[in-house]
Coordinates of C-alpha atoms in Angstrom, one line a residue:
M824 CA 42.3 185.6 18.5
L825 CA 42.2 184.1 15.1
Q826 CA 43.6 180.8 16.2
D827 CA 42.0 177.8 14.6
L828 CA 39.9 180.0 12.1
Q829 CA 37.9 177.9 10.0
L830 CA 36.5 179.0 6.4
A831 CA 33.3 177.8 5.2
S832 CA 33.5 174.8 2.9
D833 CA 31.1 176.2 0.3
E834 CA 32.1 177.4 -3.1
G835 CA 31.9 181.1 -2.4
P836 CA 35.1 183.4 -2.8
V837 CA 37.6 182.9 -0.4
Y838 CA 37.7 186.5 0.7
R839 CA 34.3 186.5 1.4
R840 CA 34.2 183.2 3.4
L841 CA 37.2 184.9 5.5
A842 CA 35.2 188.0 6.1
D843 CA 32.2 186.0 7.2
A844 CA 34.5 183.9 9.6
I845 CA 36.0 186.9 11.2
A846 CA 32.5 188.7 11.5
E847 CA 31.2 185.5 13.2
R848 CA 33.9 185.8 15.9
I849 CA 33.1 189.6 16.3
A850 CA 29.3 188.8 16.7
A851 CA 30.2 185.9 19.4
G852 CA 32.4 188.4 21.3
T853 CA 35.7 186.3 20.7
L854 CA 36.9 189.6 18.9
A855 CA 36.1 192.4 21.2
V856 CA 36.0 196.1 20.4
G857 CA 39.5 197.5 20.1
D858 CA 41.2 194.1 19.6
R859 CA 43.9 194.5 17.0
L860 CA 44.0 191.8 14.2
P861 CA 47.3 190.3 13.4
P862 CA 49.2 191.7 10.3
Q863 CA 47.7 190.7 7.1
R864 CA 50.8 188.6 6.0
E865 CA 50.5 186.7 9.2
I866 CA 47.0 186.0 8.5
A867 CA 47.6 184.8 5.0
R868 CA 50.6 182.5 6.2
A869 CA 48.4 180.9 8.8
L870 CA 45.5 180.2 6.5
G871 CA 47.6 179.3 3.3
I872 CA 46.2 182.1 1.2
N873 CA 47.5 185.2 -0.5
V874 CA 48.0 188.6 1.1
T875 CA 45.5 190.1 -1.4
T876 CA 42.7 188.0 -0.5
V877 CA 43.1 189.0 3.1
T878 CA 43.2 192.7 2.2
R879 CA 39.9 192.3 0.2
A880 CA 38.4 190.5 3.1
L881 CA 39.4 193.1 5.7
S882 CA 38.2 195.8 3.4
T883 CA 34.8 194.2 3.1
L884 CA 34.5 194.1 6.9
Q885 CA 35.5 197.9 7.1
Q886 CA 32.5 198.5 4.5
R887 CA 30.3 196.6 7.1
G888 CA 31.6 198.9 9.9
L889 CA 33.1 195.9 11.7
L890 CA 36.7 196.8 11.6
E891 CA 38.5 200.1 11.3
A892 CA 42.2 200.8 10.1
R893 CA 44.1 203.7 11.4
P894 CA 47.8 204.8 10.8
G895 CA 50.0 203.5 13.5
R896 CA 47.3 201.4 15.2
G897 CA 46.8 198.7 12.4
T898 CA 43.4 197.0 11.9
T899 CA 41.0 196.9 15.0
V900 CA 37.5 195.8 15.8
A901 CA 35.3 198.8 15.4
A902 CA 33.3 200.3 18.4
R903 CA 29.5 200.0 18.0
D904 CA 29.2 203.8 17.5
A905 CA 31.8 204.0 15.0
G906 CA 30.0 201.9 12.6
E907 CA 26.8 203.9 13.0
R908 CA 28.0 207.0 11.3
P909 CA 29.3 205.9 7.9
G910 CA 31.9 208.0 6.0
F911 CA 31.6 209.6 2.8
V912 CA 30.6 206.5 0.4
S913 CA 31.6 207.4 -3.0
A914 CA 31.6 204.2 -5.0
P915 CA 29.6 201.1 -5.3
S916 CA 30.5 198.0 -3.5
D917 CA 32.1 195.2 -5.6
D918 CA 31.2 192.4 -2.9
T919 CA 29.5 190.0 -4.8
G920 CA 27.2 189.0 -1.9
V921 CA 25.8 192.4 -1.5
I922 CA 23.1 194.5 -3.4
D923 CA 24.3 197.8 -3.0
L924 CA 21.7 200.6 -2.7
S925 CA 24.0 203.0 -1.0
V926 CA 25.6 204.9 -3.8
N927 CA 23.9 206.9 -6.6
R928 CA 24.8 205.3 -10.0
P929 CA 23.1 205.4 -13.3
A930 CA 19.9 203.2 -13.8
T931 CA 20.7 202.3 -17.4
S932 CA 23.9 201.7 -19.7
A933 CA 22.6 204.6 -22.0
Y934 CA 25.7 206.7 -21.3
L935 CA 28.2 203.8 -22.3
D936 CA 26.1 203.0 -25.3
A937 CA 26.2 206.7 -26.6
L938 CA 29.9 206.9 -25.7
A939 CA 30.7 203.9 -27.7
L940 CA 29.2 205.5 -30.7
L941 CA 31.0 209.1 -30.0
M942 CA 34.6 207.9 -29.2
P943 CA 35.4 206.7 -32.8
R944 CA 34.3 210.1 -34.2
L945 CA 36.2 212.2 -31.8
S946 CA 39.4 212.3 -33.7
K947 CA 37.7 214.0 -36.7
D948 CA 36.3 216.8 -34.2
R949 CA 37.5 220.1 -34.9
Y950 CA 38.4 220.7 -31.2
Y951 CA 40.5 217.2 -31.1
P952 CA 43.8 219.0 -31.8
T953 CA 43.4 221.2 -28.7
L954 CA 43.2 218.0 -26.4
Q955 CA 46.9 218.0 -26.0
D956 CA 47.3 221.6 -24.8
Y957 CA 46.7 223.4 -21.5
H958 CA 43.3 225.3 -21.2
P959 CA 42.2 228.2 -19.0
P960 CA 41.2 227.2 -15.5
E961 CA 37.5 228.1 -16.2
G962 CA 37.6 225.4 -18.9
P963 CA 37.6 225.8 -22.9
L964 CA 35.3 228.4 -24.3
W965 CA 33.7 226.1 -26.4
A966 CA 32.6 223.8 -23.6
R967 CA 31.5 226.5 -21.4
A968 CA 29.3 227.9 -24.3
A969 CA 27.7 224.6 -24.6
I970 CA 26.9 224.5 -20.9
A971 CA 25.6 228.1 -20.7
E972 CA 23.4 227.5 -23.7
W973 CA 22.0 224.2 -22.1
M974 CA 21.5 226.0 -18.8
R975 CA 20.1 229.3 -20.2
P976 CA 16.7 228.7 -18.9
V977 CA 18.0 227.9 -15.3
A978 CA 21.1 230.2 -14.6
G979 CA 23.4 232.5 -16.3
D980 CA 21.3 233.8 -19.3
G981 CA 23.6 231.9 -21.6
D982 CA 26.8 233.7 -20.7
P983 CA 30.0 231.6 -20.9
G984 CA 31.6 234.2 -18.8
R985 CA 29.7 233.1 -15.7
V986 CA 30.7 229.4 -16.2
V987 CA 33.5 227.5 -14.6
L988 CA 33.9 223.8 -15.6
A989 CA 34.8 221.4 -12.8
A990 CA 35.5 217.7 -12.4
G991 CA 32.1 217.0 -10.9
A992 CA 29.9 218.9 -8.6
Q993 CA 31.9 218.0 -5.6
H994 CA 34.8 219.6 -7.1
G995 CA 32.9 222.6 -8.0
L996 CA 31.7 222.9 -4.5
D997 CA 35.2 222.8 -3.1
C998 CA 36.3 225.5 -5.4
V999 CA 33.3 227.7 -4.6
L1000 CA 34.1 227.3 -0.7
G1001 CA 37.8 228.0 -1.4
A1002 CA 36.8 231.1 -3.4
V1003 CA 34.3 232.7 -1.1
T1004 CA 34.6 231.6 2.5
R1005 CA 37.5 232.1 5.0
Q1006 CA 38.4 229.7 7.8
G1007 CA 36.0 229.9 10.8
E1008 CA 33.1 231.3 8.9
V1009 CA 29.6 229.7 9.5
V1010 CA 28.0 227.8 6.6
L1011 CA 24.3 226.7 6.9
A1012 CA 22.6 223.7 5.6
D1013 CA 19.6 221.5 6.1
E1014 CA 20.0 219.4 9.3
V1015 CA 20.0 216.4 7.0
T1016 CA 22.0 217.0 3.8
Y1017 CA 24.4 215.7 1.2
Q1018 CA 27.5 214.1 2.8
G1019 CA 30.0 216.0 0.7
I1020 CA 29.3 219.4 2.2
N1021 CA 30.4 218.0 5.7
A1022 CA 33.6 216.8 4.5
L1023 CA 34.4 220.0 2.5
C1024 CA 33.8 222.2 5.5
R1025 CA 36.0 220.3 7.7
V1026 CA 38.7 220.6 5.3
H1027 CA 38.3 224.3 4.7
G1028 CA 38.0 224.8 8.5
L1029 CA 34.3 226.2 8.2
D1030 CA 31.7 225.7 10.8
L1031 CA 28.8 224.0 9.2
R1032 CA 25.4 224.3 11.1
G1033 CA 22.4 222.6 10.6
V1034 CA 19.0 224.4 10.1
G1035 CA 15.7 223.0 11.0
M1036 CA 13.5 221.2 8.2
D1037 CA 9.9 220.0 7.8
R1038 CA 8.4 217.9 5.0
G1039 CA 8.7 220.8 2.8
G1040 CA 12.5 221.4 3.3
M1041 CA 14.6 224.0 5.2
R1042 CA 12.1 226.0 7.4
P1043 CA 12.1 229.9 6.6
D1044 CA 11.7 230.7 10.1
A1045 CA 14.7 228.5 11.2
F1046 CA 16.8 230.1 8.5
E1047 CA 16.0 233.5 9.7
A1048 CA 16.7 232.6 13.3
A1049 CA 20.2 231.2 12.3
C1050 CA 21.2 234.0 10.2
A1051 CA 20.3 236.5 13.1
Q1052 CA 22.2 234.3 15.5
L1053 CA 25.1 232.9 13.7
R1054 CA 25.8 235.6 10.8
P1055 CA 26.7 233.1 8.3
R1056 CA 28.7 233.7 5.0
A1057 CA 26.6 231.0 3.0
V1058 CA 23.7 228.6 3.0
F1059 CA 24.0 225.3 1.1
L1060 CA 20.7 224.1 -0.5
V1061 CA 19.6 221.1 -2.6
P1062 CA 16.4 222.5 -3.9
T1063 CA 15.4 219.7 -6.3
L1064 CA 15.0 216.0 -5.3
H1065 CA 17.1 216.7 -2.2
N1066 CA 19.7 214.2 -1.0
P1067 CA 18.8 212.2 1.0
T1068 CA 15.1 213.1 1.4
T1069 CA 14.0 213.7 -2.1
I1070 CA 12.2 217.0 -1.0
T1071 CA 11.7 219.5 -3.8
L1072 CA 11.2 223.1 -2.4
S1073 CA 8.0 224.6 -3.6
E1074 CA 8.1 227.7 -5.4
Q1075 CA 6.8 229.7 -2.4
R1076 CA 9.4 228.0 -0.1
R1077 CA 12.2 229.1 -2.5
H1078 CA 11.1 232.7 -2.5
E1079 CA 10.8 232.7 1.2
L1080 CA 14.4 231.4 1.6
V1081 CA 15.8 233.9 -1.0
A1082 CA 14.0 236.7 0.9
V1083 CA 15.8 235.7 4.2
A1084 CA 19.2 235.5 2.4
R1085 CA 18.6 238.9 1.0
R1086 CA 17.8 240.5 4.3
H1087 CA 21.0 239.1 5.7
N1088 CA 23.2 239.2 2.8
V1089 CA 23.8 235.3 2.8
L1090 CA 25.5 233.7 -0.4
I1091 CA 23.3 230.9 -1.7
I1092 CA 25.0 227.9 -2.7
E1093 CA 22.6 226.0 -4.9
D1094 CA 23.4 222.4 -5.7
D1095 CA 20.9 221.5 -8.3
V1096 CA 22.5 218.3 -9.8
Y1097 CA 19.2 216.3 -9.7
R1098 CA 17.3 219.0 -11.6
P1099 CA 17.5 217.4 -15.1
L1100 CA 15.8 214.3 -13.7
A1101 CA 12.8 216.1 -12.3
D1102 CA 9.5 216.6 -14.4
N1103 CA 8.7 220.1 -14.8
P1104 CA 11.4 221.5 -12.6
L1105 CA 10.7 224.9 -10.6
P1106 CA 12.6 228.0 -11.3
S1107 CA 16.1 227.7 -9.7
L1108 CA 17.2 229.9 -6.8
A1109 CA 19.7 231.4 -9.3
S1110 CA 16.8 232.6 -11.5
I1111 CA 15.0 234.2 -8.4
E1112 CA 18.1 235.8 -7.1
P1113 CA 21.0 235.7 -9.7
E1114 CA 23.3 238.0 -8.1
L1115 CA 23.5 236.3 -4.7
T1116 CA 23.5 232.8 -5.8
V1117 CA 26.0 230.2 -6.9
H1118 CA 24.5 227.6 -8.9
I1119 CA 26.2 224.3 -9.1
G1120 CA 25.3 221.5 -11.5
A1121 CA 26.9 218.3 -13.2
L1122 CA 26.2 215.6 -15.5
S1123 CA 26.9 212.8 -12.7
K1124 CA 23.4 212.2 -11.8
C1125 CA 21.5 212.6 -15.1
L1126 CA 24.2 210.8 -17.2
A1127 CA 27.0 209.1 -15.6
P1128 CA 29.3 210.1 -12.5
G1129 CA 32.3 208.4 -14.4
L1130 CA 32.1 211.4 -16.9
R1131 CA 33.3 213.7 -14.0
L1132 CA 32.0 217.1 -15.7
G1133 CA 30.3 219.6 -13.3
F1134 CA 29.9 223.2 -13.5
V1135 CA 29.5 226.4 -11.5
I1136 CA 27.5 229.2 -12.8
A1137 CA 27.9 232.4 -10.7
P1138 CA 28.0 236.3 -11.1
R1139 CA 31.0 237.1 -13.0
T1140 CA 33.3 238.4 -10.2
I1141 CA 32.5 235.2 -8.0
A1142 CA 33.1 233.1 -11.2
G1143 CA 36.6 234.7 -11.5
Q1144 CA 37.4 233.8 -8.0
V1145 CA 36.2 230.2 -8.4
A1146 CA 38.2 229.8 -11.5
A1147 CA 41.3 231.1 -9.6
A1148 CA 40.8 228.6 -6.9
L1149 CA 40.4 225.8 -9.4
R1150 CA 43.7 226.9 -11.1
I1151 CA 45.4 226.5 -7.7
N1152 CA 43.6 223.1 -7.2
C1153 CA 44.1 221.4 -10.6
W1154 CA 44.9 224.0 -13.2
S1155 CA 42.1 223.1 -15.5
I1156 CA 39.6 220.0 -15.8
S1157 CA 40.5 217.3 -18.6
P1158 CA 39.5 218.9 -22.2
L1159 CA 38.6 215.3 -23.3
T1160 CA 35.9 215.1 -20.6
A1161 CA 34.8 218.6 -21.7
L1162 CA 34.6 217.6 -25.3
I1163 CA 32.6 214.5 -24.6
G1164 CA 30.2 216.5 -22.5
T1165 CA 29.8 219.3 -25.3
R1166 CA 29.1 216.8 -28.1
L1167 CA 26.5 214.7 -26.0
I1168 CA 24.7 218.1 -25.1
E1169 CA 24.9 219.8 -28.6
E1170 CA 23.9 216.7 -30.5
G1171 CA 21.0 216.0 -28.4
T1172 CA 22.4 212.8 -27.0
A1173 CA 22.4 213.9 -23.4
A1174 CA 18.5 214.7 -23.5
R1175 CA 18.0 211.2 -24.9
I1176 CA 20.0 209.7 -22.2
I1177 CA 18.2 211.6 -19.5
E1178 CA 14.9 210.4 -20.9
A1179 CA 16.2 206.9 -20.8
Q1180 CA 17.2 207.2 -17.3
K1181 CA 13.9 208.8 -16.2
Q1182 CA 12.0 206.0 -17.9
E1183 CA 13.9 203.2 -15.9
L1184 CA 13.6 205.4 -12.9
R1185 CA 9.8 205.3 -13.1
Q1186 CA 9.9 201.5 -13.1
R1187 CA 12.1 201.2 -10.2
Q1188 CA 10.3 203.7 -8.2
A1189 CA 7.0 201.9 -8.8
V1190 CA 8.6 198.7 -7.7
L1191 CA 9.6 200.6 -4.3
S1192 CA 5.9 201.8 -4.0
E1193 CA 4.5 198.4 -4.5
I1194 CA 6.8 196.7 -1.9
L1195 CA 7.2 199.4 0.7
D1196 CA 3.7 201.0 0.3
R1197 CA 2.7 200.3 3.9
Y1198 CA 5.6 202.4 5.2
D1199 CA 6.6 206.1 5.3
V1200 CA 8.7 206.6 2.1
Q1201 CA 9.3 210.0 0.5
S1202 CA 10.2 209.9 -3.0
H1203 CA 9.5 211.1 -6.5
A1204 CA 8.8 209.1 -9.9
T1205 CA 12.1 210.0 -11.4
S1206 CA 14.4 210.4 -8.3
T1207 CA 17.5 208.1 -8.0
H1208 CA 16.7 207.5 -4.5
A1209 CA 14.0 207.5 -1.8
W1210 CA 14.0 208.3 1.9
L1211 CA 12.5 205.6 4.2
R1212 CA 11.4 206.8 7.6
L1213 CA 11.9 203.9 10.0
P1214 CA 8.9 202.7 12.2
E1215 CA 9.5 201.8 15.8
P1216 CA 11.6 200.3 17.2
W1217 CA 14.2 200.6 14.4
R1218 CA 16.9 203.3 14.4
G1219 CA 18.8 204.3 11.2
S1220 CA 22.2 202.8 12.0
G1221 CA 20.7 199.5 13.5
F1222 CA 18.5 199.0 10.4
A1223 CA 21.3 199.8 7.9
R1224 CA 23.8 197.4 9.8
T1225 CA 21.0 194.5 9.9
C1226 CA 20.3 195.2 6.2
L1227 CA 24.1 194.7 5.4
E1228 CA 24.2 191.5 7.4
R1229 CA 21.4 190.2 5.0
G1230 CA 23.2 191.5 1.9
V1231 CA 21.7 194.9 1.2
A1232 CA 23.5 198.2 1.6
V1233 CA 21.6 201.4 2.2
L1234 CA 22.8 204.5 4.3
P1235 CA 21.4 205.7 7.5
G1236 CA 20.3 209.2 8.3
D1237 CA 23.5 209.5 10.6
A1238 CA 25.6 209.7 7.3
F1239 CA 23.8 212.8 6.2
A1240 CA 23.5 214.5 9.7
V1241 CA 24.9 218.0 10.2
G1242 CA 26.4 218.2 13.6
R1243 CA 25.8 215.8 16.5
E1244 CA 22.1 216.6 17.2
P1245 CA 19.6 213.6 16.9
V1246 CA 18.3 213.1 13.4
Q1247 CA 15.4 211.4 11.8
H1248 CA 15.6 207.6 12.0
G1249 CA 15.6 206.8 8.4
V1250 CA 17.6 205.3 5.6
R1251 CA 18.4 206.5 1.8
I1252 CA 17.5 203.8 -0.6
N1253 CA 19.2 204.3 -4.1
V1254 CA 16.9 202.6 -6.6
G1255 CA 19.2 203.3 -9.6
A1256 CA 22.0 201.7 -8.0
A1257 CA 20.7 198.0 -8.2
R1258 CA 22.2 196.1 -11.2
S1259 CA 18.6 195.0 -12.3
L1260 CA 15.0 195.4 -11.5
D1261 CA 15.0 191.8 -10.0
D1262 CA 18.0 192.7 -7.8
L1263 CA 16.0 195.8 -6.6
R1264 CA 13.0 193.7 -5.9
T1265 CA 15.2 191.3 -3.9
A1266 CA 16.7 194.0 -1.8
L1267 CA 13.5 195.8 -1.2
T1268 CA 11.7 192.5 -0.2
T1269 CA 14.4 191.8 2.3
M1270 CA 14.0 195.4 3.9
A1271 CA 10.2 194.9 4.0
D1272 CA 10.6 191.7 5.8
L1273 CA 12.9 193.4 8.4
L1274 CA 10.4 196.2 8.9
A1275 CA 7.7 193.7 9.4
A1276 CA 9.6 191.7 11.9
G1277 CA 10.3 194.8 14.0
H1278 CA 12.2 194.1 17.3
L1279 CA 12.7 190.4 16.6
Q1280 CA 15.3 191.5 14.1
L1281 CA 17.1 194.1 16.0
P1282 CA 20.9 193.8 16.4
G1283 CA 21.6 192.0 19.5
F1284 CA 18.5 190.1 19.8
V1285 CA 18.7 186.2 19.5

């Protein structure tokens, strides 16, 4: 199977050369779908390299969708369709040969620069002595007050009693589902939506159903029909710079969807993490219907995901239930995270970081528009990502796989699909993820070349 495996003699990292050598055998058919690789120690011994190098090589191939590892089965060659529906990608690749545009990350180092200035001052902060103590599950009052005031125009009317702090929006969403749903209930979402809701609904035993969309977002008529047929407990919406399509619901569409939710008494879960990046954002769903909406926000997309500070703003009764779920989950978030977020917000630093991010994103979106102007790209001037609808004969999974073979990582529409129905043949491009404008230009040029080549570059063609 791996007998006489020869690594390229170039100066690239050994793990990368090993990964490429195994990938070549998979492409040639020497390694077939389902074939089990030898134990890592055996591979290391045969090649005279260390086990860590082998582990990293196999991990790289798993990221490419060529291998899969399952308990009790070892590492096997992945089936073609196993690689076509990527899992929940949550961290950028550290593979030096890949420009990773598959994960949202800050476009600048503005947060790190601000944090470097803030950290030396924290020990003098009046709340510093509280960092060694337990805190209520909803988070320290002073931090909730800062978030409540910051979000006053959007949701909650400045009431800290309606705010629950979480370790990011995904954590907040987990606690909301744990608080307001019961196993077996139906939750609705756009037919293509944020990956995290899929994973959480599976964990909570919820029946997630997709609702038809158009270029304006979820269709009110499709939402109405789904409510009448399925009697859902909640609907999950990303109203601003939707992930992955970048659609922002118009004000009219927002009112129409809220009206349907009112008629059927469906709780609205509003994931509005991209709102701070939008120019002139529209009224939130929570401001239109405050008693039926749970608003979820975070500093991950606008400042930095590493800060891990999210928040839930809800009617007081629901906020109490969310806090109870969070207490069971992790007791409370880190007060150090809360203090950093509070200081960045109250001192105006957060606003400056957001403006720096938006300025950089404008440049990156301009590069994308320049290189992919011939194609059907949906985006926004300050969005962290863009949605590329693929021309014939490309399919989302095949295009993403071919891009990765050429050193560019993107996520196909399959990764965001709700259910097993056919989805748009598209890919999400995270323009903020590239380490530089030059890297972004290189990656987008590679993609443009593949789009122009069409069927000549389809996987399986020689």
